[in-house]
JSON list of C-alpha atoms in Angstrom, two decimals:
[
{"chain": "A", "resi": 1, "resn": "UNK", "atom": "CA", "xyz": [0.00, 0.00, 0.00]},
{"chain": "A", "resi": 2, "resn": "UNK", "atom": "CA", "xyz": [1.51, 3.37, -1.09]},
{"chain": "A", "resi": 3, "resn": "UNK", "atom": "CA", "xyz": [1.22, 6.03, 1.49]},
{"chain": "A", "resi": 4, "resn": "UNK", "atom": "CA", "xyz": [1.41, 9.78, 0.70]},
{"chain": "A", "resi": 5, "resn": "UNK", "atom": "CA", "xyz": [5.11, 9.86, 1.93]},
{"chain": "A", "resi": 6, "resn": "UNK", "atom": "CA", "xyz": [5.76, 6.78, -0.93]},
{"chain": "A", "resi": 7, "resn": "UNK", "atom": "CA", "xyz": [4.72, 7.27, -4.65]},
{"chain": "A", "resi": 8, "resn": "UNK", "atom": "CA", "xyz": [3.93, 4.13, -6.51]},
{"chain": "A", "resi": 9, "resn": "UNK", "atom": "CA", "xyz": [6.42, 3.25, -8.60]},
{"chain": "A", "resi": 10, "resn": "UNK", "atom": "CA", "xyz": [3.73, 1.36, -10.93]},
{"chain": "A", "resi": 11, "resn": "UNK", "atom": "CA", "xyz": [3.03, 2.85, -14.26]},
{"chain": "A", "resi": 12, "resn": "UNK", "atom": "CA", "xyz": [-0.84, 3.38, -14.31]},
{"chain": "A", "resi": 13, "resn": "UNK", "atom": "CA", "xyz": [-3.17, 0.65, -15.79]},
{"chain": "A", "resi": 14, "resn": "UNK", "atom": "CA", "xyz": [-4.52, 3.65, -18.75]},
{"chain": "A", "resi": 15, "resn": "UNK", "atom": "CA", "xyz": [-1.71, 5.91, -18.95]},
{"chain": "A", "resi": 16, "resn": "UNK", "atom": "CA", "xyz": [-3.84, 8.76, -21.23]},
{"chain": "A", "resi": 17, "resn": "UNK", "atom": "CA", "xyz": [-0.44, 9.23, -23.80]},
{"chain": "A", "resi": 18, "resn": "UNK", "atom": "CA", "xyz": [-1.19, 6.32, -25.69]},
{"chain": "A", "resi": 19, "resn": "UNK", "atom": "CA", "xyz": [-4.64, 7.35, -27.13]},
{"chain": "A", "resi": 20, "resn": "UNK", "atom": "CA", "xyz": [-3.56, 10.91, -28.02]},
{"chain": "A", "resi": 21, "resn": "UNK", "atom": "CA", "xyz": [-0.91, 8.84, -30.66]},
{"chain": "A", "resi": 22, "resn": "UNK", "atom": "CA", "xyz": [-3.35, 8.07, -33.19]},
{"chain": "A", "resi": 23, "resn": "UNK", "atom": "CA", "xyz": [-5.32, 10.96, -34.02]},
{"chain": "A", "resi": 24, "resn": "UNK", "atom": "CA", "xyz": [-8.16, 10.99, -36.28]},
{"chain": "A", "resi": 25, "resn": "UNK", "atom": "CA", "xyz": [-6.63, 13.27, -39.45]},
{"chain": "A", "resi": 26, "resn": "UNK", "atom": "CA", "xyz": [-7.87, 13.50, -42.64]},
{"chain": "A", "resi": 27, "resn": "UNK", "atom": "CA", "xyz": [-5.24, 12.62, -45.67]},
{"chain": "A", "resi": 28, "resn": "UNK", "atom": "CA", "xyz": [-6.23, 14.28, -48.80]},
{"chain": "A", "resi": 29, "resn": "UNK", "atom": "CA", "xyz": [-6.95, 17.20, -46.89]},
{"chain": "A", "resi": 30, "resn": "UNK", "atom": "CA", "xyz": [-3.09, 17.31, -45.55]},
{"chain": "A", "resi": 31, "resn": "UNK", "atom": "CA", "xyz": [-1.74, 16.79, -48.85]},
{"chain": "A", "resi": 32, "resn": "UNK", "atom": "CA", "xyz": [-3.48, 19.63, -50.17]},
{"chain": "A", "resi": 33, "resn": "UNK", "atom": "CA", "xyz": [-2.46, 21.69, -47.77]},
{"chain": "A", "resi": 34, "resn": "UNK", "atom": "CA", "xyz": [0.94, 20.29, -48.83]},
{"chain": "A", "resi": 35, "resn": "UNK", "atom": "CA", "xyz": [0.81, 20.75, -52.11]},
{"chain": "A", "resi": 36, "resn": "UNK", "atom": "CA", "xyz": [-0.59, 24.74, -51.94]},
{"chain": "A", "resi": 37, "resn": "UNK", "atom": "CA", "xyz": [2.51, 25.19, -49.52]},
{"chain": "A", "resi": 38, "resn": "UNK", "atom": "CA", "xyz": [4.89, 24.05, -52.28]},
{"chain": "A", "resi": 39, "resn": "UNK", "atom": "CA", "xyz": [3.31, 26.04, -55.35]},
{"chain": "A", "resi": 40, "resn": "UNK", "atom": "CA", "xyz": [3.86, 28.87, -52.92]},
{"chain": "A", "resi": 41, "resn": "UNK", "atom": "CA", "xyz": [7.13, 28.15, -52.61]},
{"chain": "A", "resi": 42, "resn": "UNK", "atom": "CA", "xyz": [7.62, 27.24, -56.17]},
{"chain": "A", "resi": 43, "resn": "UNK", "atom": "CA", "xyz": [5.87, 30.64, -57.43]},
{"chain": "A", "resi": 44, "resn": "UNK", "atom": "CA", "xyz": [7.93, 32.68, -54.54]},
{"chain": "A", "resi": 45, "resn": "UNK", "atom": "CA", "xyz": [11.48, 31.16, -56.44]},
{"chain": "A", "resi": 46, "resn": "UNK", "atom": "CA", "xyz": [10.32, 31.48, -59.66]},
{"chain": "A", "resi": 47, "resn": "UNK", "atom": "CA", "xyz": [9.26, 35.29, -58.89]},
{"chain": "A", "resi": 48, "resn": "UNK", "atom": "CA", "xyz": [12.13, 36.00, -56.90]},
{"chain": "A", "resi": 49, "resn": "UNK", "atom": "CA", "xyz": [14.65, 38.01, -59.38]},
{"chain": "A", "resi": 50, "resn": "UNK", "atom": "CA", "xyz": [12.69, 38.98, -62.32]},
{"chain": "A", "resi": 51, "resn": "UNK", "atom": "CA", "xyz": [12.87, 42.61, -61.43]},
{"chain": "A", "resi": 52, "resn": "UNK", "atom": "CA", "xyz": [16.46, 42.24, -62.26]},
{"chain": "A", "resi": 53, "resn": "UNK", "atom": "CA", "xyz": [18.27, 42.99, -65.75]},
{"chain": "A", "resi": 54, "resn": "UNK", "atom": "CA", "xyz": [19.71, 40.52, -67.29]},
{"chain": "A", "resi": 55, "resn": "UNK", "atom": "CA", "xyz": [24.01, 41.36, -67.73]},
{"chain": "A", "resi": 56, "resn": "UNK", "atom": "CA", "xyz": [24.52, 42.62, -71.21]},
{"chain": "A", "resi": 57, "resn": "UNK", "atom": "CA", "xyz": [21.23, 44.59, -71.93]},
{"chain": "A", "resi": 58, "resn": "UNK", "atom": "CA", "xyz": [19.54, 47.32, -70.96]},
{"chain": "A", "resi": 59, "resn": "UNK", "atom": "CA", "xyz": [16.38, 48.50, -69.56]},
{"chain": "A", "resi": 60, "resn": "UNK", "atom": "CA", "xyz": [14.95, 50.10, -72.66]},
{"chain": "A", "resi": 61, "resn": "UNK", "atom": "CA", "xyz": [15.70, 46.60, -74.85]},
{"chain": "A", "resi": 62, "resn": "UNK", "atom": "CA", "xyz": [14.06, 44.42, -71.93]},
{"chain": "A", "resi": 63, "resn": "UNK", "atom": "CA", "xyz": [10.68, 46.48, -71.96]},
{"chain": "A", "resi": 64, "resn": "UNK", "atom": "CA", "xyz": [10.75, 46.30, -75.87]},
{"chain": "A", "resi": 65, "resn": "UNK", "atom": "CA", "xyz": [11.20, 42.61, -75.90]},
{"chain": "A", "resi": 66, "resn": "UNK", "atom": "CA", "xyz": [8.37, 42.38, -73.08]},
{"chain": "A", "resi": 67, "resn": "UNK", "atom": "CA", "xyz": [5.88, 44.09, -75.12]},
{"chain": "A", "resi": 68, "resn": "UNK", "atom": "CA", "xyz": [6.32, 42.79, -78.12]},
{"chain": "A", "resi": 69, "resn": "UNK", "atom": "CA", "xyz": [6.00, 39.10, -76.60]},
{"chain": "A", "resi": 70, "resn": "UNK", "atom": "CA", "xyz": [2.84, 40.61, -74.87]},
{"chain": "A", "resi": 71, "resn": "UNK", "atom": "CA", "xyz": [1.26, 41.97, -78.44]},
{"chain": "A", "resi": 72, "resn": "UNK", "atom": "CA", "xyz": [2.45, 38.67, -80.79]},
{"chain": "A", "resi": 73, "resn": "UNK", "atom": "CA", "xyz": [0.57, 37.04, -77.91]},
{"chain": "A", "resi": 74, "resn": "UNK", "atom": "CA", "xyz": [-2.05, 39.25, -78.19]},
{"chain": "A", "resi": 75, "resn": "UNK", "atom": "CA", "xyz": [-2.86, 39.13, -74.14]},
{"chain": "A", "resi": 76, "resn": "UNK", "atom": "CA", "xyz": [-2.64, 43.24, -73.72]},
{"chain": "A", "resi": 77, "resn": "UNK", "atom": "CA", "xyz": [-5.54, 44.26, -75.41]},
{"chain": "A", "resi": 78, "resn": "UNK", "atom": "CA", "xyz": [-5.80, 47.54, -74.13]},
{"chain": "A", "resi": 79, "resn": "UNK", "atom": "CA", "xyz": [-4.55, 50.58, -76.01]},
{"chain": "A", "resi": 80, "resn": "UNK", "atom": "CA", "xyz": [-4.41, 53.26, -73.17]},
{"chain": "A", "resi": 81, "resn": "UNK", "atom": "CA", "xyz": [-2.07, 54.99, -71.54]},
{"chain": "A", "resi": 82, "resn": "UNK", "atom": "CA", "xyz": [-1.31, 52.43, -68.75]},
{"chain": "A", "resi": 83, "resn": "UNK", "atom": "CA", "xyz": [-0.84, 49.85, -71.02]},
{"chain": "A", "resi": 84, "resn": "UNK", "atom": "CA", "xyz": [2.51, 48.04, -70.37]},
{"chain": "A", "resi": 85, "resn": "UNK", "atom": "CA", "xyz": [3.53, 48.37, -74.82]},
{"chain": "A", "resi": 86, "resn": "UNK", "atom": "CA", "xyz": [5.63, 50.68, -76.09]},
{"chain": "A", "resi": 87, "resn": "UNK", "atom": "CA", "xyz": [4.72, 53.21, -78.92]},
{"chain": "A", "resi": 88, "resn": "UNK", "atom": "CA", "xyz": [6.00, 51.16, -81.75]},
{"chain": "A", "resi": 89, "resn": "UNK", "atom": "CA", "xyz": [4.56, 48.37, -80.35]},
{"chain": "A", "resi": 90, "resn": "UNK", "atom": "CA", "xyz": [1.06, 50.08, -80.28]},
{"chain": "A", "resi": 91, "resn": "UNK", "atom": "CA", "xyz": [1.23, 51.37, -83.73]},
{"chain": "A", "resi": 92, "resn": "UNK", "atom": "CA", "xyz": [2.25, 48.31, -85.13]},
{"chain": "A", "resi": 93, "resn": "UNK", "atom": "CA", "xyz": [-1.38, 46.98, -83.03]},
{"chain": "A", "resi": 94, "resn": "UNK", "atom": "CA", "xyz": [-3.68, 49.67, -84.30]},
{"chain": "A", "resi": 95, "resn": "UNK", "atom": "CA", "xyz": [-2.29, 48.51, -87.77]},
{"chain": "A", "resi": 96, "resn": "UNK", "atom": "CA", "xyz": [-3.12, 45.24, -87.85]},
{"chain": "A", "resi": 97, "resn": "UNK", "atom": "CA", "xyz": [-6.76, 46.11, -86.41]},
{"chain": "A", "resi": 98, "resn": "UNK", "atom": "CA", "xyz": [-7.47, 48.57, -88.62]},
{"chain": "A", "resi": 99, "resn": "UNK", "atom": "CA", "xyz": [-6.01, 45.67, -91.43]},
{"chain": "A", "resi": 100, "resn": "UNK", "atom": "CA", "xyz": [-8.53, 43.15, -89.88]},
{"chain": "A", "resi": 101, "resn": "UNK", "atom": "CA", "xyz": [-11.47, 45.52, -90.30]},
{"chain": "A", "resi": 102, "resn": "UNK", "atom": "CA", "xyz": [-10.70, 46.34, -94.00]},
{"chain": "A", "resi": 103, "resn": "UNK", "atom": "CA", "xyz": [-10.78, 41.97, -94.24]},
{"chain": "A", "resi": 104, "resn": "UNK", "atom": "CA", "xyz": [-13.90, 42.08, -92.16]},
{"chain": "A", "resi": 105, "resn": "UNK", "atom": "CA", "xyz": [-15.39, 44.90, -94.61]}
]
């Protein structure tokens, strides 16, 4: 018989650690979670430097090059001042529309 002056040195019959191992989770929930985490982390390396100039060119040729890949894809579609193309770039679009209408016509 174990008094209050001497502990049992026992272990307990239901010792409450071993039911908190296995808790209920649910799988394709956690590897979506996973998965968003890494095309965070994918995006975040991928975006990390593109601010930067490339060695060898300048500014001025890196914006060119930008809009004109932007126009041959035709994804900017606006015209207006904040659009991202530069002025050759926007003449060369207002040509080819106004070509297109004269098909269309």
């Amino acid at each position: 018989m174990a008094g209050p002056m001497m502990p049992s040195l026992a272990p307990r019959v239901i010792d409450p650690l071993w039911f908190t191992v296995d808790k209920p989770c649910d799988d394709a929930e956690l590897q979506s979670k996973l998965e968003s985490e890494y095309h965070q982390w994918l995006h975040n390396v991928g975006s990390k430097d593109a601010h930067l100039i490339p060695i060898g060119k300048t500014l001025e040729i890196e914006k060119y090059q930008d809009s004109v890949l932007i126009c041959l894809n035709e994804v900017c579609t606006s015209l207006d001042s904040d659009c991202i193309c530069t002025w050759s770039c926007m003449q060369d679009r207002k040509e080819r529309k106004s070509r297109k209408s004269t098909r269309i016509a």
